[in-house]
Amino acid sequence: VPTVSDNCGGTLTLNTTKNPGTVFNLGTTIVTYAATDAAGNTSTCSFNVTVQDNTNPVIAGCPSNITVSANASCQATVNWTIPTVSDNCGGTLSLTSTRNPGTIFTLGTTVVTYTASDAVGNISTCSFTVTVQDNTNPIIAGCPSNITVNANGSCQAIVNWTAPTASDNCTVSPLLTSTKNPGTVFSLGTTVVTYTATDAASNTSTCSFNVTVLDNTIPVITGCPSNITVNSNGSCQ
């Protein structure tokens, strides 16, 4: 509180529009002191008290990181609950986002950021990630049925078939490998042929079929004797 004095002394009064310890609202308030002497002469002094909002708004309920599986189109529609925003001074609050719930996300990780602004431009942000993973196995089409063939003269068989094809929701051309290829020589018996398709995310699918080589060739007898005619001995044999 300021002090007051007068050339003639006597009774002096000092009045004010606000006292120390008073609560001030947001903005600028003029505080005025008025001093009055015994003769009614008056002097005043004034100063400003400015209350500024330097507190950022508060974002509550920011979503945790989200991980989902990609659909057949290698994308995902992702939903979440929008966070809320509050401020110490109230007023107009805005909440914007780089992505909205129900948005389509592509394969990989996307950062989603919410930004809250109050009436005087204080800003807060919160962020979370949306990760779309490829958890879908590739598809193998046209897997051959089991094959049965007869062995050749070398007790083997060259076997041909139409190789299957592979497709995937996220990989244009999945890697397709096989334990045996068409035109391979197979030995007698049953051999399992397995095709394996692998996509870019290392998801795999397999298909298998049997190749059975049978021995249906009768044995060959050589040097078969001609008919024989002989005379019996004394024992009639």
XYZ file of C-alpha atoms in Angstrom:
237
model
C 0.000 0.000 0.000
C 1.365 3.474 -0.849
C 1.770 6.178 1.843
C 0.349 9.694 1.926
C 1.605 12.970 3.460
C 0.394 16.583 3.413
C 1.986 20.024 3.836
C -0.531 21.004 6.457
C -0.810 17.769 8.304
C -4.156 17.077 9.824
C -6.394 14.151 9.024
C -5.526 12.291 5.814
C -7.575 9.529 4.213
C -6.394 6.965 1.621
C -9.008 5.018 -0.298
C -8.511 2.380 -3.013
C -10.580 0.526 -5.579
C -8.804 -2.734 -4.718
C -6.879 -3.925 -1.700
C -3.816 -6.178 -1.585
C -4.799 -9.822 -1.424
C -7.823 -9.289 -3.647
C -8.742 -11.884 -6.301
C -8.365 -10.501 -9.847
C -10.014 -11.968 -12.922
C -8.359 -12.620 -16.266
C -7.420 -9.423 -18.069
C -6.305 -5.944 -16.926
C -7.798 -4.144 -13.923
C -6.938 -0.524 -12.974
C -6.281 -0.031 -9.279
C -6.619 3.559 -8.081
C -5.613 5.110 -4.752
C -7.170 8.459 -3.718
C -5.680 10.571 -0.899
C -7.722 13.394 0.708
C -6.464 15.946 3.235
C -8.428 17.844 5.873
C -9.197 20.661 3.428
C -10.658 18.260 0.879
C -7.712 18.376 -1.496
C -7.358 15.065 -3.378
C -4.558 13.252 -5.143
C -4.738 9.913 -6.987
C -2.346 7.299 -8.264
C -3.200 4.341 -10.435
C -1.562 1.136 -11.675
C -2.658 -1.879 -13.690
C -2.979 -5.465 -12.489
C -2.915 -7.820 -15.506
C -3.797 -11.489 -15.085
C -2.594 -13.564 -18.051
C -3.599 -17.095 -19.069
C -0.294 -18.883 -19.581
C -1.655 -22.352 -18.748
C -2.007 -24.835 -21.591
C -5.321 -26.644 -21.983
C -5.471 -30.223 -20.682
C -6.183 -33.156 -23.020
C -7.711 -36.156 -21.223
C -8.283 -39.665 -22.549
C -5.608 -39.681 -25.236
C -5.853 -43.144 -26.882
C -3.142 -45.714 -26.291
C -1.208 -47.082 -29.256
C -3.399 -49.252 -31.509
C -2.346 -52.365 -33.454
C -4.718 -54.028 -35.938
C -4.526 -56.605 -38.722
C -4.847 -55.589 -42.363
C -7.933 -56.673 -44.280
C -8.064 -58.309 -47.706
C -7.177 -54.944 -49.272
C -4.087 -54.583 -47.050
C -5.742 -51.732 -45.130
C -7.721 -51.294 -41.924
C -10.544 -49.026 -40.780
C -9.616 -47.976 -37.237
C -11.861 -46.451 -34.567
C -11.103 -44.947 -31.154
C -12.691 -42.671 -28.559
C -11.906 -38.999 -29.138
C -10.126 -37.364 -26.161
C -11.604 -34.413 -24.272
C -10.082 -30.996 -23.548
C -10.473 -28.593 -20.616
C -8.875 -25.282 -19.652
C -8.323 -23.285 -16.461
C -9.910 -20.178 -17.973
C -12.641 -21.783 -20.045
C -13.662 -19.850 -23.098
C -13.545 -21.196 -26.611
C -11.523 -24.409 -26.920
C -10.626 -26.151 -30.171
C -9.484 -29.753 -30.645
C -8.081 -30.816 -34.014
C -6.530 -34.070 -35.178
C -4.353 -35.331 -38.005
C -6.711 -38.341 -38.319
C -10.286 -39.042 -37.276
C -11.868 -42.274 -35.983
C -13.131 -44.456 -38.809
C -10.256 -43.460 -41.094
C -8.642 -46.030 -43.386
C -5.005 -46.711 -42.470
C -2.497 -48.395 -44.766
C 0.082 -51.016 -43.825
C 2.700 -49.786 -41.330
C 2.702 -47.291 -38.450
C 0.970 -43.886 -38.562
C 1.275 -41.231 -35.826
C -2.042 -39.571 -34.907
C -1.776 -36.200 -33.113
C -4.488 -34.207 -31.330
C -3.907 -30.464 -30.781
C -5.930 -28.435 -28.248
C -5.967 -24.602 -28.299
C -7.551 -22.233 -25.784
C -8.947 -18.738 -26.333
C -5.527 -17.048 -25.963
C -3.594 -19.493 -28.126
C -2.068 -21.799 -25.509
C -1.574 -25.239 -27.073
C -1.335 -28.831 -25.855
C -0.826 -31.967 -27.941
C -1.155 -35.702 -27.462
C -0.109 -38.419 -29.885
C -0.537 -42.161 -30.361
C 0.347 -44.621 -33.102
C -1.861 -46.802 -35.285
C -0.024 -49.861 -36.605
C -1.547 -51.996 -39.347
C 0.093 -55.426 -39.554
C -0.068 -58.041 -42.303
C -1.131 -61.187 -40.438
C -2.845 -62.839 -43.417
C -1.237 -65.893 -44.980
C -0.837 -65.968 -48.771
C -3.218 -68.138 -50.780
C -2.023 -71.038 -52.935
C -4.375 -71.887 -55.816
C -4.297 -74.888 -58.158
C -2.451 -77.307 -55.906
C -2.069 -80.550 -57.937
C -3.965 -83.671 -56.924
C -2.077 -86.836 -56.055
C -0.307 -88.353 -59.082
C 0.275 -92.054 -59.757
C 2.483 -93.213 -62.639
C 4.180 -96.421 -63.780
C 7.915 -96.843 -63.522
C 9.927 -96.974 -66.727
C 12.606 -99.489 -67.672
C 14.966 -97.852 -65.165
C 12.371 -98.229 -62.360
C 11.892 -94.458 -62.300
C 9.482 -91.933 -63.817
C 9.688 -88.362 -65.104
C 6.578 -86.640 -63.752
C 5.056 -83.358 -64.924
C 2.254 -81.211 -63.480
C 1.007 -77.632 -63.622
C 2.605 -75.612 -60.839
C 0.166 -73.805 -58.504
C 0.008 -70.010 -58.159
C 0.196 -67.797 -55.062
C -1.503 -64.509 -54.186
C -1.548 -62.276 -51.098
C -3.480 -59.320 -49.665
C -0.341 -57.193 -49.253
C 2.409 -58.714 -51.402
C 2.149 -58.495 -55.192
C 4.049 -61.720 -55.883
C 4.613 -63.964 -52.867
C 7.682 -66.188 -53.021
C 6.641 -69.705 -54.073
C 9.103 -72.560 -53.541
C 8.774 -76.319 -53.966
C 10.543 -79.458 -52.798
C 10.239 -80.851 -56.349
C 9.667 -79.240 -59.736
C 7.700 -80.520 -62.738
C 9.855 -82.705 -64.992
C 11.766 -84.172 -62.049
C 12.760 -87.844 -61.993
C 10.976 -89.730 -59.217
C 12.081 -93.056 -57.786
C 9.849 -96.030 -57.025
C 7.421 -95.406 -54.173
C 5.581 -92.344 -52.864
C 7.179 -88.882 -52.644
C 5.485 -85.931 -50.969
C 5.818 -82.692 -52.970
C 5.263 -79.500 -50.950
C 4.813 -75.944 -52.218
C 5.427 -73.057 -49.761
C 4.268 -69.466 -50.348
C 5.874 -66.668 -48.287
C 4.795 -63.011 -48.298
C 6.765 -59.886 -47.372
C 5.683 -60.152 -43.725
C 6.956 -63.774 -43.573
C 3.457 -65.242 -43.414
C 3.474 -68.681 -45.060
C 1.064 -71.169 -46.575
C 1.768 -74.677 -47.854
C 0.111 -77.247 -50.092
C 1.225 -80.821 -50.650
C 0.449 -83.749 -52.930
C 1.845 -87.246 -53.475
C 3.683 -88.593 -56.479
C 3.554 -92.387 -56.486
C 5.676 -94.413 -58.906
C 4.364 -97.979 -59.298
C 6.175 -101.041 -60.638
C 3.598 -102.529 -63.032
C 6.151 -104.152 -65.381
C 6.196 -107.960 -65.277
C 9.607 -109.619 -64.917
C 11.328 -110.958 -68.043
C 12.395 -114.618 -68.234
C 15.251 -115.288 -70.634
C 16.751 -118.608 -71.793
C 13.540 -120.586 -71.373
C 14.396 -124.204 -72.564
C 12.754 -125.663 -75.646
C 10.592 -128.740 -75.355
C 12.661 -131.869 -74.530
C 11.964 -135.490 -75.582
C 14.041 -138.392 -74.146
C 13.795 -142.216 -73.873
C 13.019 -143.758 -70.430
C 15.618 -145.912 -68.730
C 15.247 -149.413 -67.254
C 13.129 -147.973 -64.452
C 10.803 -146.435 -66.985
C 12.007 -142.964 -65.983
